GROMACS .gro file of C-alpha atoms in nm:
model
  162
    1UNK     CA    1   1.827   1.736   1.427
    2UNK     CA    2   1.488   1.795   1.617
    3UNK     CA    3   1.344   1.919   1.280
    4UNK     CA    4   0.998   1.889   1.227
    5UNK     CA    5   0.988   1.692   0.917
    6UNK     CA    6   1.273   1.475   1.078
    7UNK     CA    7   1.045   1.106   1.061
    8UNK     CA    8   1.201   1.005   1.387
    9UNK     CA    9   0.972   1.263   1.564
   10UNK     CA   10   0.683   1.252   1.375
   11UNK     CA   11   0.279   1.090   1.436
   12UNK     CA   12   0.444   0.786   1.328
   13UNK     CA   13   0.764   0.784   1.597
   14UNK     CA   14   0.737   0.471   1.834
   15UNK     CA   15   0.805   0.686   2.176
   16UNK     CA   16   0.506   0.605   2.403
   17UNK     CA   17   0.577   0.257   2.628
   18UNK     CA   18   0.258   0.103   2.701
   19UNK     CA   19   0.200   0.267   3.012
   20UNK     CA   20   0.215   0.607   2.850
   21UNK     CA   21   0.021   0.517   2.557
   22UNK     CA   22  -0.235   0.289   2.780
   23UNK     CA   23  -0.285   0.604   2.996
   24UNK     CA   24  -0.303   0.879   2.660
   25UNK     CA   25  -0.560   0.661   2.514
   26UNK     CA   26  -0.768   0.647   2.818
   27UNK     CA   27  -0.727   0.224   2.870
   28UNK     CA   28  -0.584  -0.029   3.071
   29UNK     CA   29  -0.231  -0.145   2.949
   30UNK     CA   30  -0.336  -0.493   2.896
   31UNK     CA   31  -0.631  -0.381   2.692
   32UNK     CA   32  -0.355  -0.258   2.419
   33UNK     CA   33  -0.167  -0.624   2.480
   34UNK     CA   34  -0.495  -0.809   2.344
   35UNK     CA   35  -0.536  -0.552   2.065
   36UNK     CA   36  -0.171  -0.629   1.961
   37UNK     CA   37  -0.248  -0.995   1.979
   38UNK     CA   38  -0.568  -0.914   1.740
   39UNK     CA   39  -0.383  -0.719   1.525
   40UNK     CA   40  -0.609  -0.448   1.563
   41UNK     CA   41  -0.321  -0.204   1.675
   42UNK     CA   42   0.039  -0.292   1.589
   43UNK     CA   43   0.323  -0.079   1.805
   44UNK     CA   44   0.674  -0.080   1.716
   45UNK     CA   45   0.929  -0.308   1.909
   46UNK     CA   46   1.214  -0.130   2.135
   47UNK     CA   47   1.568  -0.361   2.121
   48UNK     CA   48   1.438  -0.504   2.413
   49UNK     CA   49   1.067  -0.614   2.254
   50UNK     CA   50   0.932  -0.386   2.458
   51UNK     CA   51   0.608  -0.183   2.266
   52UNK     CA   52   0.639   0.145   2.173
   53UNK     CA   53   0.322   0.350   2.062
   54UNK     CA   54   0.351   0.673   1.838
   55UNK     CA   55   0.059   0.890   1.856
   56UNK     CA   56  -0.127   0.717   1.523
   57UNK     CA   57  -0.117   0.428   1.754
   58UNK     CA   58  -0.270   0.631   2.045
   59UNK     CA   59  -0.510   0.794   1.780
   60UNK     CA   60  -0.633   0.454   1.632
   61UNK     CA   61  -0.671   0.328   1.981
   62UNK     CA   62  -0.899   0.614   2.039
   63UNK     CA   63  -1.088   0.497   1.771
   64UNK     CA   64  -1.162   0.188   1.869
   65UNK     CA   65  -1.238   0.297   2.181
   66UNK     CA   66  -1.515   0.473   2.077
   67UNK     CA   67  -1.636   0.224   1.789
   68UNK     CA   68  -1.662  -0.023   2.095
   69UNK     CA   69  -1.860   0.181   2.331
   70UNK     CA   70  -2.033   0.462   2.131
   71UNK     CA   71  -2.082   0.287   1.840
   72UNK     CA   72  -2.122  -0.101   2.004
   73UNK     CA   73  -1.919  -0.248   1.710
   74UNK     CA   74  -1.722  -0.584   1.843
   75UNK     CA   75  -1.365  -0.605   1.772
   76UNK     CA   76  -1.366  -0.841   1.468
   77UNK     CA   77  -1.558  -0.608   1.345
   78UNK     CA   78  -1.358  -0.255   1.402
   79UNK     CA   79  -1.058  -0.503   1.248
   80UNK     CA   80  -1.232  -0.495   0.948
   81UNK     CA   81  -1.318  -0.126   0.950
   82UNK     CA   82  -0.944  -0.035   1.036
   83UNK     CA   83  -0.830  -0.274   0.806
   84UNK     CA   84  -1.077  -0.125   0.478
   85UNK     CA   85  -0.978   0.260   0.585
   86UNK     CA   86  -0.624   0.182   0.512
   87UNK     CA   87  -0.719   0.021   0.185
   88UNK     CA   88  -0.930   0.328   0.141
   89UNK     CA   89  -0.595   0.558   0.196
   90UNK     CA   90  -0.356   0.369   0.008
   91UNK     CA   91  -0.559   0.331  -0.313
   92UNK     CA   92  -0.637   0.738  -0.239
   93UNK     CA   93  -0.343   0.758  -0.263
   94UNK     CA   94  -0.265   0.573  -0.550
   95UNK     CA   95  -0.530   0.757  -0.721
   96UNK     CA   96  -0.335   1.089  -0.661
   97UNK     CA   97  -0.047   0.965  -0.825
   98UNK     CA   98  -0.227   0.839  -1.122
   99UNK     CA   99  -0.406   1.180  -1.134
  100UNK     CA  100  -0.059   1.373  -1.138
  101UNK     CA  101   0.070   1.077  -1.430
  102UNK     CA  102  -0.230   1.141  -1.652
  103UNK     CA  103  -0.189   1.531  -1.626
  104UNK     CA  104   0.176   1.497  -1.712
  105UNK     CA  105   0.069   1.238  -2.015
  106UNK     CA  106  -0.198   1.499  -2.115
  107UNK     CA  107   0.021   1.794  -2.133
  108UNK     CA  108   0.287   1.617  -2.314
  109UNK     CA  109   0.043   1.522  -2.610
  110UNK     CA  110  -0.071   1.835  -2.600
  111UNK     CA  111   0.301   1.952  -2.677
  112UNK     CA  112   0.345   1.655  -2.942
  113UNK     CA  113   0.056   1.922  -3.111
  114UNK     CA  114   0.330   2.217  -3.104
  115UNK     CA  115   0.552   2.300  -3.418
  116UNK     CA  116   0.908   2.076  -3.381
  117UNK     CA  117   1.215   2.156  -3.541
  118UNK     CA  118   1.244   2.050  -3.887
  119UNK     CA  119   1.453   1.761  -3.846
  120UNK     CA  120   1.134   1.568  -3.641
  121UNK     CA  121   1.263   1.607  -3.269
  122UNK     CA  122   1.180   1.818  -3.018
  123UNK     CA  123   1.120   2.167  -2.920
  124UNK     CA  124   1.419   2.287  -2.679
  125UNK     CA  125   1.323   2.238  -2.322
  126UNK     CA  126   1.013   1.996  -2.452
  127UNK     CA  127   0.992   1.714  -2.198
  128UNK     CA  128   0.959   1.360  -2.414
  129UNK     CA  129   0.885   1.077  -2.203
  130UNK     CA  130   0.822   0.760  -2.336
  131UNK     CA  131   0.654   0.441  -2.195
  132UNK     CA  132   0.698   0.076  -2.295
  133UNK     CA  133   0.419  -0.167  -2.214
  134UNK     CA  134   0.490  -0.585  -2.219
  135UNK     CA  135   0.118  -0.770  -2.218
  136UNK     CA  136   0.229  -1.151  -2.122
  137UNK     CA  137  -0.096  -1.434  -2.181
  138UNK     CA  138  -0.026  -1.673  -2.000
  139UNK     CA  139  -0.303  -1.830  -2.066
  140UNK     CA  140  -0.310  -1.875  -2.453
  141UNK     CA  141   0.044  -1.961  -2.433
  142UNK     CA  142  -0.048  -2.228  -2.238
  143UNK     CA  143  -0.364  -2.362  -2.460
  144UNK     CA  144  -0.063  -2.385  -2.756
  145UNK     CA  145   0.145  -2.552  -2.571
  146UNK     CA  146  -0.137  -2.814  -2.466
  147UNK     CA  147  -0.245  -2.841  -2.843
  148UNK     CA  148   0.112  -2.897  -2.944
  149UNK     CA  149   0.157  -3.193  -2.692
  150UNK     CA  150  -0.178  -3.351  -2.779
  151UNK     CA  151  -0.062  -3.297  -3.172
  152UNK     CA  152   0.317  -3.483  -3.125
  153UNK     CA  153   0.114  -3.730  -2.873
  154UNK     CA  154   0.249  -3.864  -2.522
  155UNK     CA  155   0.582  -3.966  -2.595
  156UNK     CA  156   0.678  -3.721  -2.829
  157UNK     CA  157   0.506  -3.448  -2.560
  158UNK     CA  158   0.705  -3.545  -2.271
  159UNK     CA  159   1.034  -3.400  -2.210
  160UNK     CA  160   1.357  -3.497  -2.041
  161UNK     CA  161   1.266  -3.347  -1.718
  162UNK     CA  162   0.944  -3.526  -1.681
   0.00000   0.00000   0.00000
């Protein structure tokens, strides 16, 4: 089981108590106590609530560390930064996926171009995928229902509930 795409051991793997992870990321334990309380680092939680670092913790500590001191950035202000390169990563992220979605839309139109059999379906091992989209407004539903209760006037407009 000591696999190395098992998650349990991986950059993400709360293992390091704060000691460890105080002493790996070149601080004082109760330095990493006040970042938890900023939220600027967030360990995991043994059974016990004891914190437990995995090395991204130890990294990102590193990190701050040196925004602090190289840099001279104050901690509401390496919050923020921490805080926007996630956002920066997840919407990469999402970016790749939408990529991969668009390619996969792309080449299936392009196959839509392709001869089909004659009875209008597909060619054998053609991939069809189709989409449905729902567009709710809210809003113009709402201007109706406004006109409506102005037209019937305010006691034909109210209802039992109100």
């Amino acid at each position: 089981m000591n696999e190395v795409n098992d998650p349990s051991f991986g950059a993400d793997a709360p293992v390091y108590v704060i000691s460890v992870a105080a002493e790996l990321a070149g601080m004082h334990p109760q330095t990493l106590r006040q970042y938890d309380r900023l939220g600027i680092v967030s360990p995991g939680r043994a059974s016990g609530r004891g914190r437990r670092y995995s090395m991204r913790d130890v990294q990102t500590l590193r990190e701050v560390q040196r925004l602090s001191q190289e840099e001279g950035i104050n901690l509401a202000g390496i919050k923020r930064i921490l805080e926007l390169e996630d956002e920066v990563e997840e919407l990469r992220e999402q970016i790749f996926h939408l990529a991969n979605e668009l390619e996969a839309a792309r080449r299936a139109v392009t196959r839509r171009g392709r001869p089909s059999h004659s009875d209008g379906g597909p060619v054998r091992g053609e991939l069809v995928r189709r989409t449905r989209l729902t567009i709710f407004n809210t809003a113009e539903q709402s201007r109706e229902d406004e006109r409506g209760r102005q037209s019937r006037g305010p006691e034909q407009g109210r209802s039992e509930d109100s």
